């Protein structure tokens, strides 16, 4: 069974949208990535840290889904990372209301022995030096390494960020981040510049406007599924990454054609994640729903005509 | 050969983009629609009006492309409709600098005898009462009637607009217009509401973010081709409409599956139109380029996996 090593935050989120607000609920990049990947025939492992305030029911939830949490450090006297945000009416913009790093401040990732030969490594958004510490602990080069990052690291840890970017196969960022990282407005040019920094594949996420995968002179596009209502976009990008890497860790076929499939699988799971607050929809999702929506993606995008 | 009846403006445009500016050049919705459709095996006819200042070389240009202009009225003492606009840096917003209706003020459309039984009718953006006068002159129900419109008519001629909307098969508008017309933010809900106004098909254009075709509970999405540089977006939507209707007038197959193909053909031609000012790229385009870029659309969107 393919091994998927996931690093990222495991957190409490408090979310406000036009549809309502939550108390502290389960969140964090590694959480969404791991839950999404758990729908594939893979063994995901989370490398992260939480405080003593992290409920054991959440730990059980990971274990029940066959997610290895031997690399999830619990700092008994500490508090779990907390993020709070509010979305504006159109859900495309959000304000961060609070960020409390807590135990994340002193986090030193430790990759479990059994995952130092992981097939696929997903570096969720974190300080680039922590991402690098994970790569440094690997015993073999993974079939695929995927990096997520954000504008904050471009502004504060540029050199470390470039270092880790140079060591990965895929970078997955949003359109504004791609523009900031490259200094290019055109996403085609941005992807070309970013690829020169190291990653053979550049995956640019555009939220409700889909995602673009660039590789050499080839481009693939996956739309977001048009939904009647997006309820809460929190975790959509990480769910996308979890579907993408979960599919690839299962199929273990690293070709552009198969990465196309992985992008569709990522977009598919993300379309569920936004239907409820936080992880709620992922926790109440079955494989028949997933398969049915993959067929919707096919209907949404596939056409058939002869070019004369 | 399929007959395509096109109504819309034939105009002079003066355009400013970050890349340069033009004097008065050939423009107008019917111009772009007719030129785009002329790449298909159809006979397009333009119903429009120009002034005595309209150069005969442009009339010749239409004739050379097998575009019927017997319905293009020339008002000898009048001046041709003029539009001037400036695009901001990201090309997604534009300011209208001047709109001089001129001969368009008194325009009474006259559909040539030979096109009163047209297979496909494309009602380009104009006063909805003028669009209706065209429908009233038809002798037979076309296989397909397509309507373009804009927010101005929603604000100033609401009742007439609803009348004409109730009489067409396809409405093609952009996302903001769809929201304004329906009062719904979600495009899925907007399309459902608009379809209740009459059109069985709702085509929502999102510029560089592609286009969505809605029909009953089915949705198809076509991306815009990612380009290194968009030079001038003027006419892209009309070129899209010309490719869409040209393809359908040629194939004469009005099914959802074939409308998908038509959407891709529209997006394909639009991707050329934006590469140069005004009609320049369409006037220097050959069928090999069109076919090659259709293959790019296939690579961009088609995937192949089994759903388990």
Coordinates of C-alpha atoms in Angstrom, one line a residue:
Chain A
X1 CA 0.0 0.0 0.0
X2 CA 1.4 3.4 -1.0
X3 CA 2.7 5.5 1.9
X4 CA 1.8 9.2 2.0
X5 CA 3.8 11.4 4.4
X6 CA 1.9 14.6 5.2
X7 CA 3.3 17.5 7.1
X8 CA 1.3 20.5 8.1
X9 CA -0.8 22.0 10.9
X10 CA -3.3 20.2 13.0
X11 CA -5.4 23.1 14.5
X12 CA -8.5 24.5 16.0
X13 CA -10.3 26.8 13.6
X14 CA -13.1 29.3 14.4
X15 CA -14.9 30.3 11.2
X16 CA -17.4 33.0 10.3
X17 CA -19.2 32.9 7.0
X18 CA -22.3 34.7 5.8
X19 CA -24.1 31.4 6.7
X20 CA -23.1 31.2 10.3
X21 CA -20.1 30.8 12.7
X22 CA -18.4 28.0 14.5
X23 CA -16.7 27.6 17.9
X24 CA -13.3 26.0 17.9
X25 CA -13.5 23.1 15.4
X26 CA -11.0 20.7 14.0
X27 CA -8.9 22.2 11.3
X28 CA -5.4 22.6 9.9
X29 CA -3.7 21.8 6.6
X30 CA -2.5 18.3 7.6
X31 CA -6.0 17.4 8.9
X32 CA -7.7 18.2 5.6
X33 CA -4.9 16.6 3.6
X34 CA -5.0 13.4 5.7
X35 CA -8.7 13.1 5.7
X36 CA -8.9 13.6 2.0
X37 CA -6.1 11.1 1.3
X38 CA -7.8 8.5 3.5
X39 CA -10.4 7.9 0.8
X40 CA -7.7 6.3 -1.3
X41 CA -6.0 2.9 -0.8
X42 CA -3.0 4.5 0.9
X43 CA -1.5 4.7 4.3
X44 CA -1.2 8.4 5.2
X45 CA 0.9 9.6 8.2
X46 CA 0.6 13.0 9.7
X47 CA 3.7 14.8 11.0
X48 CA 2.5 17.7 13.2
X49 CA 2.0 19.0 16.7
X50 CA -0.9 19.7 19.0
X51 CA -1.3 20.7 22.6
X52 CA -2.7 18.9 25.6
X53 CA -6.0 20.6 24.9
X54 CA -6.5 18.6 21.7
X55 CA -9.4 16.2 22.2
X56 CA -8.6 12.5 22.2
X57 CA -11.8 12.0 20.0
X58 CA -9.9 13.7 17.2
X59 CA -6.9 11.4 17.6
X60 CA -9.3 8.5 17.5
X61 CA -10.9 10.0 14.4
X62 CA -7.5 9.9 12.6
X63 CA -6.8 6.4 13.8
X64 CA -10.2 5.1 12.7
X65 CA -9.4 6.3 9.2
X66 CA -6.2 4.4 9.1
X67 CA -4.1 7.6 9.4
X68 CA -0.8 7.0 11.2
X69 CA -0.3 9.6 13.9
X70 CA 2.9 8.3 15.4
X71 CA 4.4 11.5 14.1
X72 CA 1.8 13.8 15.7
X73 CA 3.5 15.1 18.7
X74 CA 1.3 16.0 21.7
X75 CA 2.8 18.7 24.0
X76 CA 0.9 18.1 27.2
X77 CA 1.4 21.5 28.7
X78 CA 0.8 23.4 25.5
X79 CA -2.0 24.7 23.5
X80 CA -3.0 23.7 20.0
X81 CA -2.4 26.1 17.1
X82 CA -5.5 28.3 16.6
X83 CA -6.8 30.2 13.6
X84 CA -9.8 32.3 13.3
X85 CA -11.2 33.9 10.1
X86 CA -14.2 35.6 8.6
X87 CA -15.3 35.4 5.0
X88 CA -16.9 38.2 3.2
X89 CA -20.2 37.8 1.3
X90 CA -18.7 36.4 -1.9
X91 CA -16.4 34.0 0.0
X92 CA -13.5 34.9 -2.2
X93 CA -11.9 37.1 0.5
X94 CA -11.3 36.4 4.1
X95 CA -9.9 38.3 7.0
X96 CA -7.8 36.6 9.6
X97 CA -9.2 37.5 13.0
X98 CA -6.6 35.6 15.1
X99 CA -3.5 33.4 14.7
X100 CA -2.2 31.8 17.9
X101 CA 0.9 29.7 17.0
X102 CA 1.1 28.1 20.5
X103 CA 2.9 24.7 20.3
X104 CA 3.7 25.4 16.6
X105 CA 6.3 28.0 17.7
X106 CA 8.7 25.3 18.8
X107 CA 7.7 22.5 16.5
X108 CA 10.5 20.2 15.4
X109 CA 9.1 17.7 13.0
X110 CA 10.0 14.0 13.5
X111 CA 9.2 11.6 10.6
X112 CA 8.3 8.2 11.9
X113 CA 10.8 5.5 10.9
X114 CA 8.2 3.6 8.9
X115 CA 7.6 6.7 6.7
X116 CA 11.1 7.7 5.9
X117 CA 10.7 5.8 2.6
X118 CA 7.3 7.3 1.8
X119 CA 6.2 7.1 -1.8
X120 CA 4.7 10.5 -1.8
X121 CA 5.5 13.4 0.5
X122 CA 3.0 16.3 0.9
X123 CA 4.6 19.4 2.5
X124 CA 1.6 21.4 3.7
X125 CA 1.9 25.1 4.3
X126 CA 4.4 25.8 7.1
X127 CA 7.7 27.5 7.7
X128 CA 9.9 26.4 4.8
X129 CA 12.7 25.4 7.3
X130 CA 10.3 23.0 8.9
X131 CA 9.4 21.6 5.5
X132 CA 13.1 21.2 4.8
X133 CA 13.7 19.3 8.1
X134 CA 11.2 16.8 6.9
X135 CA 12.9 16.3 3.6
X136 CA 16.2 15.9 5.5
X137 CA 14.9 13.0 7.5
X138 CA 13.9 10.9 4.4
X139 CA 16.0 7.9 3.7
X140 CA 15.1 7.6 0.0
X141 CA 13.9 10.0 -2.6
X142 CA 10.1 9.8 -2.8
X143 CA 8.4 9.1 -6.1
X144 CA 6.9 12.6 -5.7
X145 CA 7.3 15.5 -3.4
X146 CA 4.6 18.2 -3.3
X147 CA 4.9 21.6 -1.7
X148 CA 2.3 24.1 -0.6
X149 CA 3.3 27.5 0.7
X150 CA 1.9 31.0 1.0
X151 CA 2.7 34.7 0.6
X152 CA 3.8 35.1 4.2
X153 CA 6.8 32.9 3.6
X154 CA 7.6 34.9 0.4
X155 CA 7.7 38.1 2.5
X156 CA 9.5 36.8 5.6
X157 CA 11.7 33.7 4.7
X158 CA 12.5 34.2 1.0
X159 CA 15.9 32.3 1.0
X160 CA 14.6 29.3 2.9
X161 CA 11.5 29.2 0.7
X162 CA 13.6 29.1 -2.5
X163 CA 15.7 26.3 -1.0
X164 CA 12.7 24.1 -0.3
X165 CA 11.1 25.0 -3.7
X166 CA 14.3 23.8 -5.4
X167 CA 13.9 20.4 -3.8
X168 CA 10.3 19.5 -4.7
X169 CA 8.7 18.0 -7.8
X170 CA 5.3 19.9 -7.5
X171 CA 4.5 23.3 -6.1
X172 CA 0.8 23.9 -5.4
X173 CA 0.0 27.5 -4.8
X174 CA -2.9 29.9 -5.6
X175 CA -2.8 32.4 -8.4
X176 CA -1.9 35.4 -6.4
X177 CA 0.9 33.5 -4.7
X178 CA 2.2 32.4 -8.1
X179 CA 2.2 36.0 -9.3
X180 CA 4.0 37.2 -6.1
X181 CA 6.5 34.4 -6.3
X182 CA 7.4 35.0 -10.0
X183 CA 6.7 38.7 -10.4
X184 CA 4.7 37.8 -13.5
X185 CA 1.0 38.6 -14.0
X186 CA 0.4 36.0 -16.7
X187 CA 0.0 32.6 -15.1
X188 CA 1.6 30.9 -18.1
X189 CA 4.7 33.0 -17.6
X190 CA 4.5 32.7 -13.8
X191 CA 4.5 28.9 -14.1
X192 CA 7.5 28.9 -16.4
X193 CA 9.5 31.1 -14.0
X194 CA 8.5 29.0 -11.0
X195 CA 9.4 25.8 -12.8
X196 CA 12.9 27.2 -13.3
X197 CA 13.2 27.4 -9.5
X198 CA 13.0 23.6 -9.4
X199 CA 9.6 22.0 -9.5
X200 CA 8.9 20.1 -12.7
X201 CA 5.2 20.6 -12.1
X202 CA 3.5 23.8 -11.1
X203 CA -0.1 23.5 -9.9
X204 CA -1.9 26.9 -9.7
X205 CA -5.2 26.9 -7.7
X206 CA -7.7 29.5 -8.6
X207 CA -10.5 28.6 -6.1
X208 CA -13.9 28.6 -7.7
X209 CA -12.1 29.2 -11.0
X210 CA -10.4 25.9 -11.0
X211 CA -6.8 24.8 -11.1
X212 CA -4.0 24.7 -13.8
X213 CA -1.3 22.1 -13.9
X214 CA 1.8 23.2 -15.9
X215 CA 4.6 20.8 -17.0
X216 CA 7.2 21.7 -19.6
X217 CA 5.1 23.2 -22.4
X218 CA 1.9 21.3 -21.4
X219 CA -1.1 22.6 -19.5
X220 CA -4.0 20.9 -18.0
X221 CA -7.0 22.6 -16.5
X222 CA -9.6 21.3 -14.0
X223 CA -12.6 23.4 -13.2
X224 CA -14.2 23.7 -9.8
X225 CA -17.5 22.0 -9.8
X226 CA -20.2 24.7 -10.0
X227 CA -22.2 24.5 -6.8
X228 CA -25.5 26.1 -5.8
X229 CA -23.8 27.2 -2.6
X230 CA -20.3 27.3 -1.2
X231 CA -20.8 27.2 2.5
X232 CA -17.2 27.4 3.9
X233 CA -14.1 27.5 1.7
X234 CA -11.8 26.7 4.7
X235 CA -9.6 23.7 3.9
X236 CA -10.6 23.5 0.2
X237 CA -7.0 23.9 -1.0
X238 CA -5.7 21.3 1.5
X239 CA -8.5 18.9 0.6
X240 CA -7.5 19.4 -3.0
X241 CA -3.9 18.6 -2.1
X242 CA -5.0 15.5 -0.2
X243 CA -7.0 14.1 -3.1
X244 CA -4.2 14.9 -5.5
X245 CA -1.5 13.2 -3.4
X246 CA -3.8 10.4 -2.2
X247 CA -4.7 9.4 -5.7
X248 CA -1.0 9.5 -6.8
X249 CA 0.2 7.5 -3.7
X250 CA -2.4 4.9 -4.6
X251 CA -1.7 4.7 -8.3
X252 CA 2.0 5.3 -8.0
X253 CA 2.0 6.4 -11.6
X254 CA 3.9 9.7 -11.9
X255 CA 3.2 10.8 -15.5
X256 CA 1.6 14.0 -16.8
X257 CA -1.4 12.0 -17.9
X258 CA -1.9 10.6 -14.5
X259 CA -1.3 13.9 -12.7
X260 CA -4.2 15.2 -14.8
X261 CA -6.4 12.5 -13.2
X262 CA -5.0 13.4 -9.8
X263 CA -6.0 17.1 -10.3
X264 CA -9.5 16.0 -11.1
X265 CA -9.6 13.8 -8.0
X266 CA -8.4 16.8 -5.9
X267 CA -11.0 19.1 -7.4
X268 CA -13.6 16.5 -6.7
X269 CA -12.9 16.1 -3.0
X270 CA -12.6 19.9 -2.6
X271 CA -16.1 20.3 -4.0
X272 CA -17.4 18.3 -1.1
X273 CA -15.2 20.1 1.5
X274 CA -16.8 23.5 0.9
X275 CA -20.4 22.2 1.4
X276 CA -20.2 22.3 5.2
X277 CA -18.1 24.0 7.9
X278 CA -14.5 22.7 8.4
X279 CA -14.1 18.9 8.1
X280 CA -17.8 18.1 8.5
X281 CA -18.5 17.1 5.0
X282 CA -15.3 15.0 4.6
X283 CA -16.3 13.2 7.8
X284 CA -19.7 12.3 6.3
X285 CA -18.7 11.3 2.8
X286 CA -18.8 7.9 1.2
X287 CA -17.2 6.3 -1.8
X288 CA -20.4 6.2 -3.8
X289 CA -20.8 10.0 -3.5
X290 CA -17.2 10.4 -4.6
X291 CA -17.6 8.2 -7.6
X292 CA -20.8 9.9 -8.6
X293 CA -19.3 13.3 -8.5
X294 CA -16.3 12.1 -10.5
X295 CA -18.9 11.3 -13.2
X296 CA -20.2 14.9 -12.9
X297 CA -16.7 16.1 -13.5
X298 CA -16.5 14.0 -16.6
X299 CA -19.8 15.4 -17.9
X300 CA -18.7 18.9 -17.0
X301 CA -15.5 18.7 -19.0
X302 CA -15.4 16.0 -21.6
X303 CA -16.4 16.6 -25.2
X304 CA -16.0 14.6 -28.3
X305 CA -15.5 16.0 -31.8
X306 CA -13.2 15.4 -34.7
X307 CA -10.8 18.1 -35.6
X308 CA -10.7 18.5 -39.4
Chain B
X1 CA -25.1 25.3 -46.5
X2 CA -26.3 26.4 -43.1
X3 CA -27.6 30.0 -42.9
X4 CA -26.6 32.1 -40.0
X5 CA -28.4 35.4 -39.4
X6 CA -26.4 37.8 -37.3
X7 CA -27.6 41.1 -35.9
X8 CA -25.4 43.5 -34.0
X9 CA -23.3 46.6 -34.3
X10 CA -20.8 47.2 -37.1
X11 CA -18.7 50.0 -35.6
X12 CA -15.5 51.9 -35.3
X13 CA -13.6 51.2 -32.1
X14 CA -10.7 53.1 -30.6
X15 CA -9.0 51.0 -28.0
X16 CA -6.3 51.7 -25.3
X17 CA -4.6 48.8 -23.5
X18 CA -1.4 48.7 -21.5
X19 CA 0.3 47.6 -24.7
X20 CA -0.7 50.5 -27.0
X21 CA -3.6 52.3 -28.5
X22 CA -5.4 52.3 -31.8
X23 CA -7.1 54.9 -34.0
X24 CA -10.6 54.1 -35.3
X25 CA -10.5 50.5 -36.3
X26 CA -13.1 48.0 -37.5
X27 CA -15.2 46.7 -34.6
X28 CA -18.8 45.9 -33.5
X29 CA -20.5 42.8 -32.3
X30 CA -21.8 41.7 -35.7
X31 CA -18.4 42.2 -37.2
X32 CA -16.7 39.8 -34.7
X33 CA -19.5 37.3 -34.8
X34 CA -19.6 37.3 -38.7
X35 CA -15.8 37.0 -39.0
X36 CA -15.6 34.2 -36.5
X37 CA -18.5 32.3 -38.1
X38 CA -16.9 32.7 -41.5
X39 CA -14.4 30.0 -40.6
X40 CA -17.2 27.5 -40.7
X41 CA -19.0 26.0 -43.7
X42 CA -21.9 28.4 -43.4
X43 CA -23.4 31.4 -45.0
X44 CA -23.5 34.3 -42.5
X45 CA -25.5 37.4 -43.1
X46 CA -25.1 40.7 -41.1
X47 CA -28.1 42.8 -40.3
X48 CA -26.7 46.2 -39.2
X49 CA -26.2 49.8 -40.1
X50 CA -23.2 52.0 -40.9
X51 CA -22.7 55.6 -42.1
X52 CA -21.3 57.0 -45.3
X53 CA -17.9 57.2 -43.5
X54 CA -17.6 53.4 -43.4
X55 CA -14.8 52.4 -45.8
X56 CA -15.7 50.3 -48.8
X57 CA -12.6 48.2 -48.1
X58 CA -14.4 46.9 -45.0
X59 CA -17.5 46.0 -47.0
X60 CA -15.2 44.2 -49.5
X61 CA -13.6 42.4 -46.5
X62 CA -17.0 41.0 -45.5
X63 CA -17.9 40.0 -49.1
X64 CA -14.5 38.3 -49.6
X65 CA -15.3 36.1 -46.6
X66 CA -18.6 35.1 -48.1
X67 CA -20.5 37.2 -45.5
X68 CA -23.8 38.4 -46.9
X69 CA -24.2 42.2 -46.3
X70 CA -27.4 42.8 -48.2
X71 CA -28.9 43.5 -44.7
X72 CA -26.1 46.0 -43.8
X73 CA -27.7 49.4 -44.4
X74 CA -25.4 52.2 -45.4
X75 CA -26.8 55.7 -44.4
X76 CA -25.0 57.9 -46.8
X77 CA -25.3 61.2 -44.8
X78 CA -24.7 59.5 -41.4
X79 CA -21.8 58.5 -39.3
X80 CA -20.9 54.9 -38.2
X81 CA -21.4 53.9 -34.5
X82 CA -18.3 54.7 -32.5
X83 CA -17.0 53.2 -29.3
X84 CA -13.9 54.0 -27.4
X85 CA -12.6 52.2 -24.3
X86 CA -9.5 51.9 -22.2
X87 CA -8.4 48.7 -20.3
X88 CA -6.7 48.7 -17.0
X89 CA -3.5 46.8 -16.3
X90 CA -5.1 43.4 -15.7
X91 CA -7.4 43.8 -18.7
X92 CA -10.4 42.6 -16.7
X93 CA -11.8 46.0 -16.3
X94 CA -12.5 48.6 -18.9
X95 CA -13.7 52.2 -18.9
X96 CA -15.8 53.4 -21.8
X97 CA -14.4 56.7 -23.0
X98 CA -16.9 57.5 -25.6
X99 CA -20.1 56.0 -27.2
X100 CA -21.5 57.8 -30.2
X101 CA -24.6 56.0 -31.4
X102 CA -24.8 58.0 -34.7
X103 CA -26.7 56.0 -37.3
X104 CA -27.6 53.4 -34.7
X105 CA -30.1 55.8 -33.1
X106 CA -32.6 55.3 -35.9
X107 CA -31.8 51.8 -36.9
X108 CA -34.6 49.7 -38.2
X109 CA -33.3 46.2 -39.0
X110 CA -34.3 44.6 -42.2
X111 CA -33.7 40.9 -42.6
X112 CA -32.9 40.0 -46.2
X113 CA -35.5 37.7 -47.9
X114 CA -33.0 34.9 -48.3
X115 CA -32.3 34.8 -44.6
X116 CA -35.8 34.8 -43.2
X117 CA -35.5 31.1 -43.0
X118 CA -32.1 31.1 -41.3
X119 CA -31.0 27.9 -39.5
X120 CA -29.4 29.8 -36.6
X121 CA -30.0 33.4 -35.5
X122 CA -27.5 35.2 -33.4
X123 CA -28.9 38.3 -31.8
X124 CA -25.8 40.4 -30.8
X125 CA -26.0 42.9 -28.0
X126 CA -28.4 45.7 -29.1
X127 CA -31.6 47.3 -27.9
X128 CA -34.0 44.4 -27.1
X129 CA -36.7 45.9 -29.3
X130 CA -34.4 45.9 -32.3
X131 CA -33.6 42.2 -31.5
X132 CA -37.3 41.5 -31.4
X133 CA -37.9 43.3 -34.7
X134 CA -35.5 40.8 -36.2
X135 CA -37.4 37.8 -34.7
X136 CA -40.6 39.2 -36.0
X137 CA -39.4 39.2 -39.6
X138 CA -38.5 35.5 -39.6
X139 CA -40.7 33.2 -41.7
X140 CA -39.8 30.0 -40.0
X141 CA -38.7 29.1 -36.5
X142 CA -34.9 28.8 -36.6
X143 CA -33.2 25.6 -35.3
X144 CA -31.6 27.8 -32.7
X145 CA -31.8 31.4 -31.6
X146 CA -29.1 32.9 -29.4
X147 CA -29.3 36.1 -27.6
X148 CA -26.5 38.4 -26.2
X149 CA -27.3 41.4 -24.0
X150 CA -25.8 43.5 -21.3
X151 CA -26.5 45.2 -18.0
X152 CA -27.5 48.5 -19.7
X153 CA -30.7 46.9 -21.1
X154 CA -31.5 45.4 -17.7
X155 CA -31.4 48.9 -16.2
X156 CA -33.2 50.8 -19.0
X157 CA -35.5 48.4 -21.0
X158 CA -36.3 45.6 -18.5
X159 CA -39.7 44.7 -19.9
X160 CA -38.6 44.5 -23.6
X161 CA -35.5 42.6 -22.5
X162 CA -37.7 40.0 -20.7
X163 CA -39.9 39.7 -23.8
X164 CA -37.0 38.9 -26.1
X165 CA -35.4 36.6 -23.5
X166 CA -38.6 34.6 -23.5
X167 CA -38.3 34.0 -27.2
X168 CA -34.8 32.6 -27.5
X169 CA -33.2 29.2 -27.0
X170 CA -29.8 30.3 -25.7
X171 CA -28.9 33.4 -23.7
X172 CA -25.1 34.2 -23.7
X173 CA -24.1 36.7 -21.0
X174 CA -21.2 37.3 -18.6
X175 CA -21.2 36.3 -15.0
X176 CA -22.0 39.7 -13.6
X177 CA -24.8 40.2 -16.0
X178 CA -26.2 36.8 -15.0
X179 CA -26.1 37.8 -11.4
X180 CA -27.8 41.1 -12.2
X181 CA -30.5 39.5 -14.4
X182 CA -31.3 36.8 -11.8
X183 CA -30.6 38.5 -8.5
X184 CA -28.7 35.4 -7.5
X185 CA -25.0 35.3 -6.7
X186 CA -24.5 31.6 -7.3
X187 CA -24.2 31.0 -11.0
X188 CA -25.9 27.7 -10.7
X189 CA -28.9 29.4 -9.2
X190 CA -28.7 32.3 -11.6
X191 CA -28.8 29.9 -14.6
X192 CA -31.8 28.1 -13.2
X193 CA -33.7 31.4 -12.7
X194 CA -32.7 32.7 -16.1
X195 CA -33.8 29.4 -17.8
X196 CA -37.2 29.9 -16.2
X197 CA -37.4 33.2 -18.2
X198 CA -37.4 31.2 -21.4
X199 CA -34.0 30.0 -22.7
X200 CA -33.4 26.2 -22.5
X201 CA -29.7 26.9 -22.5
X202 CA -27.9 29.5 -20.4
X203 CA -24.3 30.2 -21.5
X204 CA -22.4 32.2 -18.9
X205 CA -19.1 33.7 -20.0
X206 CA -16.4 34.4 -17.4
X207 CA -13.7 35.9 -19.6
X208 CA -10.3 34.4 -18.7
X209 CA -12.1 32.1 -16.4
X210 CA -13.9 30.3 -19.1
X211 CA -17.6 29.7 -19.9
X212 CA -20.4 27.6 -18.4
X213 CA -23.3 26.1 -20.4
X214 CA -26.3 25.1 -18.4
X215 CA -29.2 23.0 -19.7
X216 CA -31.8 21.5 -17.4
X217 CA -29.7 19.8 -14.7
X218 CA -26.6 19.5 -16.8
X219 CA -23.5 21.7 -16.8
X220 CA -20.6 21.9 -19.2
X221 CA -17.5 24.0 -18.6
X222 CA -15.0 25.3 -21.2
X223 CA -11.8 27.0 -19.9
X224 CA -10.2 29.9 -21.7
X225 CA -6.9 28.8 -23.1
X226 CA -4.2 30.1 -20.8
X227 CA -2.2 32.6 -22.8
X228 CA 1.2 34.2 -22.2
X229 CA -0.3 37.5 -22.9
X230 CA -3.8 38.8 -23.6
X231 CA -3.3 41.8 -25.8
X232 CA -6.8 43.2 -26.3
X233 CA -10.0 41.5 -25.0
X234 CA -12.3 43.6 -27.2
X235 CA -14.6 41.4 -29.2
X236 CA -13.6 38.2 -27.4
X237 CA -17.2 37.5 -26.3
X238 CA -18.6 38.2 -29.8
X239 CA -15.9 36.0 -31.3
X240 CA -16.9 33.3 -28.9
X241 CA -20.6 33.7 -30.0
X242 CA -19.5 33.6 -33.7
X243 CA -17.6 30.4 -33.2
X244 CA -20.4 28.9 -31.2
X245 CA -23.2 29.7 -33.7
X246 CA -20.9 29.1 -36.7
X247 CA -20.2 25.6 -35.5
X248 CA -23.9 24.9 -34.9
X249 CA -25.1 26.4 -38.1
X250 CA -22.6 24.1 -39.9
X251 CA -23.3 20.9 -38.0
X252 CA -27.1 21.6 -37.6
X253 CA -27.1 19.3 -34.6
X254 CA -28.8 20.9 -31.7
X255 CA -28.1 18.6 -28.8
X256 CA -26.5 19.3 -25.5
X257 CA -23.5 17.1 -26.5
X258 CA -23.0 19.1 -29.7
X259 CA -23.5 22.4 -27.9
X260 CA -20.6 21.4 -25.7
X261 CA -18.5 21.1 -28.9
X262 CA -19.8 24.5 -30.0
X263 CA -18.7 26.1 -26.7
X264 CA -15.2 24.7 -27.2
X265 CA -15.1 26.1 -30.8
X266 CA -16.2 29.4 -29.5
X267 CA -13.5 29.5 -26.8
X268 CA -11.0 28.4 -29.3
X269 CA -11.6 31.3 -31.7
X270 CA -11.9 33.8 -28.8
X271 CA -8.4 32.7 -27.7
X272 CA -7.1 34.0 -31.0
X273 CA -9.1 37.3 -31.0
X274 CA -7.4 38.6 -27.9
X275 CA -3.9 38.2 -29.3
X276 CA -4.0 41.4 -31.4
X277 CA -6.0 44.6 -31.5
X278 CA -9.6 44.4 -32.7
X279 CA -10.2 42.0 -35.6
X280 CA -6.5 41.9 -36.6
X281 CA -5.9 38.3 -35.5
X282 CA -9.1 37.0 -36.9
X283 CA -8.2 38.5 -40.3
X284 CA -4.9 36.7 -40.2
X285 CA -6.0 33.3 -39.1
X286 CA -6.0 30.0 -41.0
X287 CA -7.7 26.7 -40.6
X288 CA -4.5 24.9 -39.6
X289 CA -4.0 27.2 -36.7
X290 CA -7.6 26.7 -35.7
X291 CA -7.3 22.9 -35.8
X292 CA -4.0 22.9 -33.9
X293 CA -5.5 25.0 -31.1
X294 CA -8.5 22.8 -30.9
X295 CA -6.0 20.0 -30.1
X296 CA -4.6 22.2 -27.4
X297 CA -8.1 22.5 -25.9
X298 CA -8.3 18.7 -25.9
X299 CA -5.0 18.3 -24.1
X300 CA -6.0 21.1 -21.7
X301 CA -9.3 19.5 -20.6
X302 CA -9.5 15.8 -21.5
X303 CA -8.5 13.1 -19.0
X304 CA -9.1 9.4 -18.8
X305 CA -9.6 7.3 -15.7
X306 CA -12.0 4.6 -14.6
X307 CA -14.3 5.5 -11.8
X308 CA -14.5 2.6 -9.4

